Coordinates of C-alpha atoms and ligand atoms in Angstrom, one line a residue:
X118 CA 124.7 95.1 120.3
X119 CA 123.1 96.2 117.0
X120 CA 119.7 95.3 115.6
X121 CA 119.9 94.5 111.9
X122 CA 116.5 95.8 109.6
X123 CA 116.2 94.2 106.5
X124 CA 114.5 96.4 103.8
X125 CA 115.8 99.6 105.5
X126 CA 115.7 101.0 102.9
X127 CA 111.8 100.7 102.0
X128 CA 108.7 103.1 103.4
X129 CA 108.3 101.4 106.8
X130 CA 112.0 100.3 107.3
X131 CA 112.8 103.6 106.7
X132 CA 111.2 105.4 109.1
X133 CA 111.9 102.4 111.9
X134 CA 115.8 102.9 111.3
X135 CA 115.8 106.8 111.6
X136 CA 113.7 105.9 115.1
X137 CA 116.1 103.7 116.4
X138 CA 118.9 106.0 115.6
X139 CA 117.2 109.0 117.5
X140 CA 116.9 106.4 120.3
X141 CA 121.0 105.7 120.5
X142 CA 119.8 102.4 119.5
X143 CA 122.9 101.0 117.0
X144 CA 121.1 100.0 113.7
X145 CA 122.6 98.1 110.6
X146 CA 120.4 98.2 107.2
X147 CA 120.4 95.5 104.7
X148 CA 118.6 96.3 101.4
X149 CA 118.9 94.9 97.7
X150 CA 117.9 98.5 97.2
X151 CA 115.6 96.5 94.3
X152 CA 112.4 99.0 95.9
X153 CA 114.3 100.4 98.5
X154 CA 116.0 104.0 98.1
X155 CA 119.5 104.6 99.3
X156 CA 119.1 108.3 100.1
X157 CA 116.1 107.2 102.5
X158 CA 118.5 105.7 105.0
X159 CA 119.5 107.5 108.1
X160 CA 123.0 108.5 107.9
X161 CA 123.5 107.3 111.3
X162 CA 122.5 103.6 110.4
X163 CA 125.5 101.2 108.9
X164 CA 123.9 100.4 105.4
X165 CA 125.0 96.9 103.4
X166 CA 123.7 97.1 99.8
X167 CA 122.6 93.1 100.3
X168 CA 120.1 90.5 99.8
X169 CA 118.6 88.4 102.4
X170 CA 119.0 85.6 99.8
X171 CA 122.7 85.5 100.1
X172 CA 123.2 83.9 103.8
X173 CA 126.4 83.5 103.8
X174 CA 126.9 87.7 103.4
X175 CA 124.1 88.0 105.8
X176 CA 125.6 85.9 108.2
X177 CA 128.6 87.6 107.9
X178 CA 127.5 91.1 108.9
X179 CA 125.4 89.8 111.6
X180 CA 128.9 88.5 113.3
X181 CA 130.9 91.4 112.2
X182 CA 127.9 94.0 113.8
X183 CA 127.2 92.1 117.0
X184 CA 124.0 92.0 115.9
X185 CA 121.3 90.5 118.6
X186 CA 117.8 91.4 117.0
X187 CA 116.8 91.4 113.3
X188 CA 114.1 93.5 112.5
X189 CA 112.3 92.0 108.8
X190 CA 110.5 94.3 106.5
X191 CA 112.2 93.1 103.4
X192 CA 109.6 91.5 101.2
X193 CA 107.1 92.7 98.6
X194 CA 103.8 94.0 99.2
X195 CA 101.3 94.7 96.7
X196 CA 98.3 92.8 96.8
X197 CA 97.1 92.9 93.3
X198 CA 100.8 92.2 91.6
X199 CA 100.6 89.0 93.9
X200 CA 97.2 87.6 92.7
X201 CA 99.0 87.3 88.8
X202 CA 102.2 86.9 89.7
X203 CA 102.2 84.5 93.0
X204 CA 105.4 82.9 92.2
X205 CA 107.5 86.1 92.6
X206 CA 105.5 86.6 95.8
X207 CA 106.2 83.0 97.5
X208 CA 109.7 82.8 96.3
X209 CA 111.1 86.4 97.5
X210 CA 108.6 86.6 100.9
X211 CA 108.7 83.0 102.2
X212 CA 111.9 81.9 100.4
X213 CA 114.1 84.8 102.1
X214 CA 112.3 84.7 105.3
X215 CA 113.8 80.8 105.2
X216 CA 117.5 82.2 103.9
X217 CA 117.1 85.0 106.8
X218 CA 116.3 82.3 109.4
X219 CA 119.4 80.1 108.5
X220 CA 121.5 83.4 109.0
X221 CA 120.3 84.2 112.1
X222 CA 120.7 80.8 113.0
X223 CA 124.8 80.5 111.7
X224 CA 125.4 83.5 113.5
X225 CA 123.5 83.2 116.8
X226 CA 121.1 85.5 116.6
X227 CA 117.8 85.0 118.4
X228 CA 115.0 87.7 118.2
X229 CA 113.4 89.0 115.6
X230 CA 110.8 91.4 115.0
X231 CA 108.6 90.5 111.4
X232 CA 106.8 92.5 109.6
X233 CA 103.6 90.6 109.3
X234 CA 100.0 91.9 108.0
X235 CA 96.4 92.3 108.4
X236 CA 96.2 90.4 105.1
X237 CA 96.5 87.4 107.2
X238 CA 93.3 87.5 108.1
X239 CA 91.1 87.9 104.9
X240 CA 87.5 88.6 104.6
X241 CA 86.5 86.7 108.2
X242 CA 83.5 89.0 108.3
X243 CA 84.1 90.7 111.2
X244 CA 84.1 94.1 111.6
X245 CA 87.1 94.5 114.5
X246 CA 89.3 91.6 113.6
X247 CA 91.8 90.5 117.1
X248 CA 94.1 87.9 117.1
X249 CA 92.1 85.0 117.9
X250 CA 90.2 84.9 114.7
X251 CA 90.6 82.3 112.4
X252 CA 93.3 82.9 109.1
X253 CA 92.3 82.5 106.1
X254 CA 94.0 85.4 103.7
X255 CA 92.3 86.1 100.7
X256 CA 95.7 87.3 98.4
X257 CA 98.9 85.6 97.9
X258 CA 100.1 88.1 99.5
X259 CA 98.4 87.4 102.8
X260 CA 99.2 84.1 102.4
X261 CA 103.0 84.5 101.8
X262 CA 102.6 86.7 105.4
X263 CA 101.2 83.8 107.0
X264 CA 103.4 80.9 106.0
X265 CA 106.1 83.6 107.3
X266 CA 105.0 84.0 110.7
X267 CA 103.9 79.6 110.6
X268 CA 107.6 79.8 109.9
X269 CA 108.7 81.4 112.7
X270 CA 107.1 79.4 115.5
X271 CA 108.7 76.4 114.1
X272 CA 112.3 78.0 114.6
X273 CA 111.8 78.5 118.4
X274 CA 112.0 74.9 120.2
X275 CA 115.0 73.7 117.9
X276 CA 117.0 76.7 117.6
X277 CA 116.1 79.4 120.1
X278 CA 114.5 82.0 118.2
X279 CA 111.5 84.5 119.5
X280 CA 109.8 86.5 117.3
X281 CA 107.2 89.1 117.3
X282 CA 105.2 89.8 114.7
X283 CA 103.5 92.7 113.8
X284 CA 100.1 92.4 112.1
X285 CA 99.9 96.1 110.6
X286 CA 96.9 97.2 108.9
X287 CA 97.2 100.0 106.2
X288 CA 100.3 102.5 106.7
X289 CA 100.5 105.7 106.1
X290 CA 101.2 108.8 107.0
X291 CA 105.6 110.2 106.5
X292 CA 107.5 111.4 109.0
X293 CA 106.8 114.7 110.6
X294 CA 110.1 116.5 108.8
X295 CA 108.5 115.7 105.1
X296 CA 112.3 114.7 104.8
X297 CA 111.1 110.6 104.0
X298 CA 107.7 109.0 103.1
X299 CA 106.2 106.9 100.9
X300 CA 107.8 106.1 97.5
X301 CA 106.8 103.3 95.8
X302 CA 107.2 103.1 92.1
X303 CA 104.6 102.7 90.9
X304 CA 102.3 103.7 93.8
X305 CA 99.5 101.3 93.9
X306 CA 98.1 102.6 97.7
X307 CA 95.3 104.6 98.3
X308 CA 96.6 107.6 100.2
X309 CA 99.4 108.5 98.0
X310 CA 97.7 108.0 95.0
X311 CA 94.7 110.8 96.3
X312 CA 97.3 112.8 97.5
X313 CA 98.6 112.4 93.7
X314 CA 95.4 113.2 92.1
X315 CA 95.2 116.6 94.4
X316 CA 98.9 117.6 93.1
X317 CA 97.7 117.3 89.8
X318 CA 100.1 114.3 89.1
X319 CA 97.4 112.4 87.8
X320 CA 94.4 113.0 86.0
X321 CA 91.9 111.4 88.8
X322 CA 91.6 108.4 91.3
X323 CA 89.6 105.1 90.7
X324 CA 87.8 103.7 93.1
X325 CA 88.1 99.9 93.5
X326 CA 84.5 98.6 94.0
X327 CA 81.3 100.8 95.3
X328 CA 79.4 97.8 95.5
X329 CA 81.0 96.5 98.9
X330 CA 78.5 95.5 102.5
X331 CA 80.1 99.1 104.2
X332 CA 78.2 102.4 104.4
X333 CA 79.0 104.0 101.9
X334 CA 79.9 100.8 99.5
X335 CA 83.5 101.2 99.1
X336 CA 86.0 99.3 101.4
X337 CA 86.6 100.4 105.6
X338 CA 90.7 100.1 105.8
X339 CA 91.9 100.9 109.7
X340 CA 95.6 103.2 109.0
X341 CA 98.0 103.5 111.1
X342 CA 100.8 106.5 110.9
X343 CA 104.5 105.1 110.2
X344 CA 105.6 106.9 112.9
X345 CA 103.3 104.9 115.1
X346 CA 104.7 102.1 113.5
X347 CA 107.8 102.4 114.3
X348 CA 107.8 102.9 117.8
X349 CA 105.3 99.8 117.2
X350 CA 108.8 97.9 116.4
X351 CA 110.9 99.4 119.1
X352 CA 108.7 98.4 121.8
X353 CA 108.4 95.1 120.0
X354 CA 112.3 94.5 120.8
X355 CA 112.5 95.8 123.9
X356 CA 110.1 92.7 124.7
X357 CA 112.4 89.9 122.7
X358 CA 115.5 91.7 124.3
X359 CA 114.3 91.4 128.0
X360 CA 113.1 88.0 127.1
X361 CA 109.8 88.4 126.7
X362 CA 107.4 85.1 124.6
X363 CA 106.9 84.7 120.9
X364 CA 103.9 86.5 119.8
X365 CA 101.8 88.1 116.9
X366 CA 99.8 90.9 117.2
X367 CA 97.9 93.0 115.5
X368 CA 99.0 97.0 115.2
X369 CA 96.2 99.4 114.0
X370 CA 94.4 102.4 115.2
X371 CA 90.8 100.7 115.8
X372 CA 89.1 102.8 113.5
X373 CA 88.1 102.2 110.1
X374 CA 87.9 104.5 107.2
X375 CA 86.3 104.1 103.6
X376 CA 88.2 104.8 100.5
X377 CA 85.4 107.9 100.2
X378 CA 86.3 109.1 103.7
X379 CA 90.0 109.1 102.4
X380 CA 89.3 111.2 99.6
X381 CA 87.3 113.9 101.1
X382 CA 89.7 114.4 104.1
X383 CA 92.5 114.7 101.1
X384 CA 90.5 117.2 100.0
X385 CA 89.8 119.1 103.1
X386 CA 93.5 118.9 104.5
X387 CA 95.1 119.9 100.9
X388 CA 92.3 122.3 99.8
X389 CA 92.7 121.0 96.3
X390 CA 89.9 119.2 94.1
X391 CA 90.6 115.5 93.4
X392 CA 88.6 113.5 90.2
X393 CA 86.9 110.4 90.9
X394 CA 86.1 107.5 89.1
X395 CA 83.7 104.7 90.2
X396 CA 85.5 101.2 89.1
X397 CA 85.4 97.3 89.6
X398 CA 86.2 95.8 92.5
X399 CA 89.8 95.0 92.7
X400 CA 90.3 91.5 93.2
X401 CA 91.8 90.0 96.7
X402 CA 90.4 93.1 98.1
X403 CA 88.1 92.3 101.7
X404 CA 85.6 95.0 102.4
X405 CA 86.1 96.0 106.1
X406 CA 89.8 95.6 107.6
X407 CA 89.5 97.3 111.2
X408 CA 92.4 96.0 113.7
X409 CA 91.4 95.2 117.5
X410 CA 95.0 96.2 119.2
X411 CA 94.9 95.7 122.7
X412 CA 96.8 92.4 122.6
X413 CA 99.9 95.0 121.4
X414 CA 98.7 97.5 124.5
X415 CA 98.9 94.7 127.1
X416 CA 101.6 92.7 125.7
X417 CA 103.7 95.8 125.0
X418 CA 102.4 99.2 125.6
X419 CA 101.4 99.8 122.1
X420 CA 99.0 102.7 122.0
X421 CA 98.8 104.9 118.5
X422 CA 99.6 108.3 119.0
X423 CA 98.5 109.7 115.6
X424 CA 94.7 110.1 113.4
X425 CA 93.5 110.0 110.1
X426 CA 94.1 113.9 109.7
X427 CA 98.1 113.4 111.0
X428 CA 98.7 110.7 108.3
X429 CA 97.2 112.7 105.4
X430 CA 98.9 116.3 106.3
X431 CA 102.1 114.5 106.9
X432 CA 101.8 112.7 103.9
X433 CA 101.0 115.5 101.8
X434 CA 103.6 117.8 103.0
X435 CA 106.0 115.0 102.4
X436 CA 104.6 114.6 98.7
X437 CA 104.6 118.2 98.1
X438 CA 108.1 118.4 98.6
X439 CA 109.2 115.5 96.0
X440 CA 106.4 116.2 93.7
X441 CA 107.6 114.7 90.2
X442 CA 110.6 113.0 91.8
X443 CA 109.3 109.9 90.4
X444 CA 109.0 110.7 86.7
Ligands
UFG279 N1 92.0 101.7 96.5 C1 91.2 102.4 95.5 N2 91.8 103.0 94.5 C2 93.2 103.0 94.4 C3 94.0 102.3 95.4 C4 93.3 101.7 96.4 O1 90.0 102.4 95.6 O2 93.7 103.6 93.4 C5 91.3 101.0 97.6 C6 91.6 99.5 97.6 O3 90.7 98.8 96.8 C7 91.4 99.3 99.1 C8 91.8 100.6 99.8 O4 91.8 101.6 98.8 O5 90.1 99.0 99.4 C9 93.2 100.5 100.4 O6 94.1 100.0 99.3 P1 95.6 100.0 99.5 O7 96.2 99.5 98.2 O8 96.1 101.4 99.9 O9 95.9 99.1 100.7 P2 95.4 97.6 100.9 O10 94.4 97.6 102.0 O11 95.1 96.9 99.7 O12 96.8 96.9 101.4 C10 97.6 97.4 102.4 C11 99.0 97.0 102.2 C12 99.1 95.6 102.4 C13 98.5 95.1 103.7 C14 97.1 95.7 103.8 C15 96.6 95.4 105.2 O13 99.4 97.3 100.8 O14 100.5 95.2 102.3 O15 97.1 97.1 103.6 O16 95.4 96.0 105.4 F1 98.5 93.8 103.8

């Protein structure tokens, strides 16, 4: 039995494959490679350049790989490219998650662990957000993420599928070799882009918005180490494969973190002097995203493993080594 991860070859997907392949677990990759990088994926993993949108290929190496368990990062992810451009967001999220679903369904294939988000729950308010709280995102994005997992519920009765999804706040962090990370192109996340600024690889970072209800006026994110993440996933199929209930849950650290915090700890870890600029708001952006995770601890055994300090040293000695490989 093999467990198929779609956008294997992305940040999070990634690290989750290389994880399952130190495990013994048998992992197949399939990525458009349209943001994902080839050289990323773990040369133990089986990789199919493909695209969830073609079901009939999909299908096909789900049968041919005894697949049993689909693991679903493949979608796109930046929150301000979906507020002008919400088509590309709701066609490529919730219109492969449908093509992936049909797959799974031609070839038998039951569980499947989704990349979900805490853009789900928008700007509720609160300051811990759990599970129970009402959805209302505030970005297409979100929004694509939560007609996903609505998706998924309605697979179960009729055709048999259980799903967990995860609810992960803000990523971050690389693995602990510096050998993958984070390489989006162009980076549009906070930690990288500090850790950017510090290598000199950009003149200075902007601050999105001073002006927000937090202490020090700039917005509280909760991050959560990839690494973390991916055992996150692991334990997440080892529920579906023992049979365990459809369920969505959130997956953060419990602490928050403003974007200031993040750029004096950058500072502190990497010794190096990083330029700030004080800018609008961006827009879709909720002030205070703080995850309440003990659903994932009680459901699961989820606990994170790694802080604030872990993600930014393993980040920057992972962006130290491929400094420039972008340009
Ligand atoms: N920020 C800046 N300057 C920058 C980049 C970001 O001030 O140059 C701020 C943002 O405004 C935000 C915070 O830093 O307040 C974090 O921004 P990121 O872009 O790193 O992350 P987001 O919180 O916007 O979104 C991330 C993922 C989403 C996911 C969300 C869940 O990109 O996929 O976390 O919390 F849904």
């Amino acid at each position: 039995m093999s467990v198929l991860v779609t956008g294997g070859a992305g940040y999070i997907g990634s690290h989750l494959v290389r994880y399952l392949a130190d495990c013994g677990i048998s992992v197949v990759v399939a990525d458009n490679l349209v943001l994902g990088h080839r050289e990323c994926v773990d040369s133990r993993a089986k990789f199919y350049e493909a695209d969830i949108c073609n079901k009939e290929a999909v299908a096909e190496i789900m049968r041919m790989e005894s697949v049993d368990s689909v693991v679903h990062f493949a979608a796109y992810s930046q929150v301000a490219e979906s507020m002008v451009k919400p088509e590309k967001y709701f066609a490529n999220n919730v219109g492969g998650t449908l093509c992936l679903l049909e797959s799974m369904i031609a070839a038998g294939v039951k569980n499947i662990v989704f990349s979900s988000s805490a853009a789900v729950y928008g700007d509720s308010g609160d300051e811990v957000l759990s599970e129970e709280l009402p959805l209302n995102p505030t970005n297409a994005y979100g929004e694509t993420k939560l007609m996903m997992e609505k998706m998924l519920k309605w697979f179960g009765a009729p055709h048999g599928i259980k799903y967990v999804a995860l609810r992960y706040f803000n990523a971050a962090g690389a693995h602990h070799s510096g050998e993958i990370g984070e390489l989006h192109d162009p980076e549009t996340h906070l930690i990288p882009i500090v850790i950017q600024a510090a290598l000199g690889e950009r003149k200075e970072i902007r601050i999105f918005g001073t002006d927000y209800p937090t202490p020090d006026g700039t917005c509280v994110r909760d991050y959560v180490h990839v690494e973390d993440l991916a055992v996150a996933h692991r334990l997440a199929l080892d529920h579906l494969r023992r049979g365990g209930e459809s369920v969505s849950v959130n997956i953060g650290g419990g602490s928050g973190y403003s974007v200031r915090t993040i750029i004096d700890t950058v500072r502190k870890i990497t010794g190096r002097e990083v330029q700030v600029v004080e800018s609008e708001r961006r827009s879709g952006d909720p002030a205070v995203l703080v995850a309440d995770s003990r659903k994932a601890e009680e459901i699961f055994g989820f606990k994170v493993r790694r802080d604030i300090e872990d993600m930014i040293r393993d980040a920057w000695n992972f962006h130290n080594r491929h400094s420039g490989r972008n340009k």
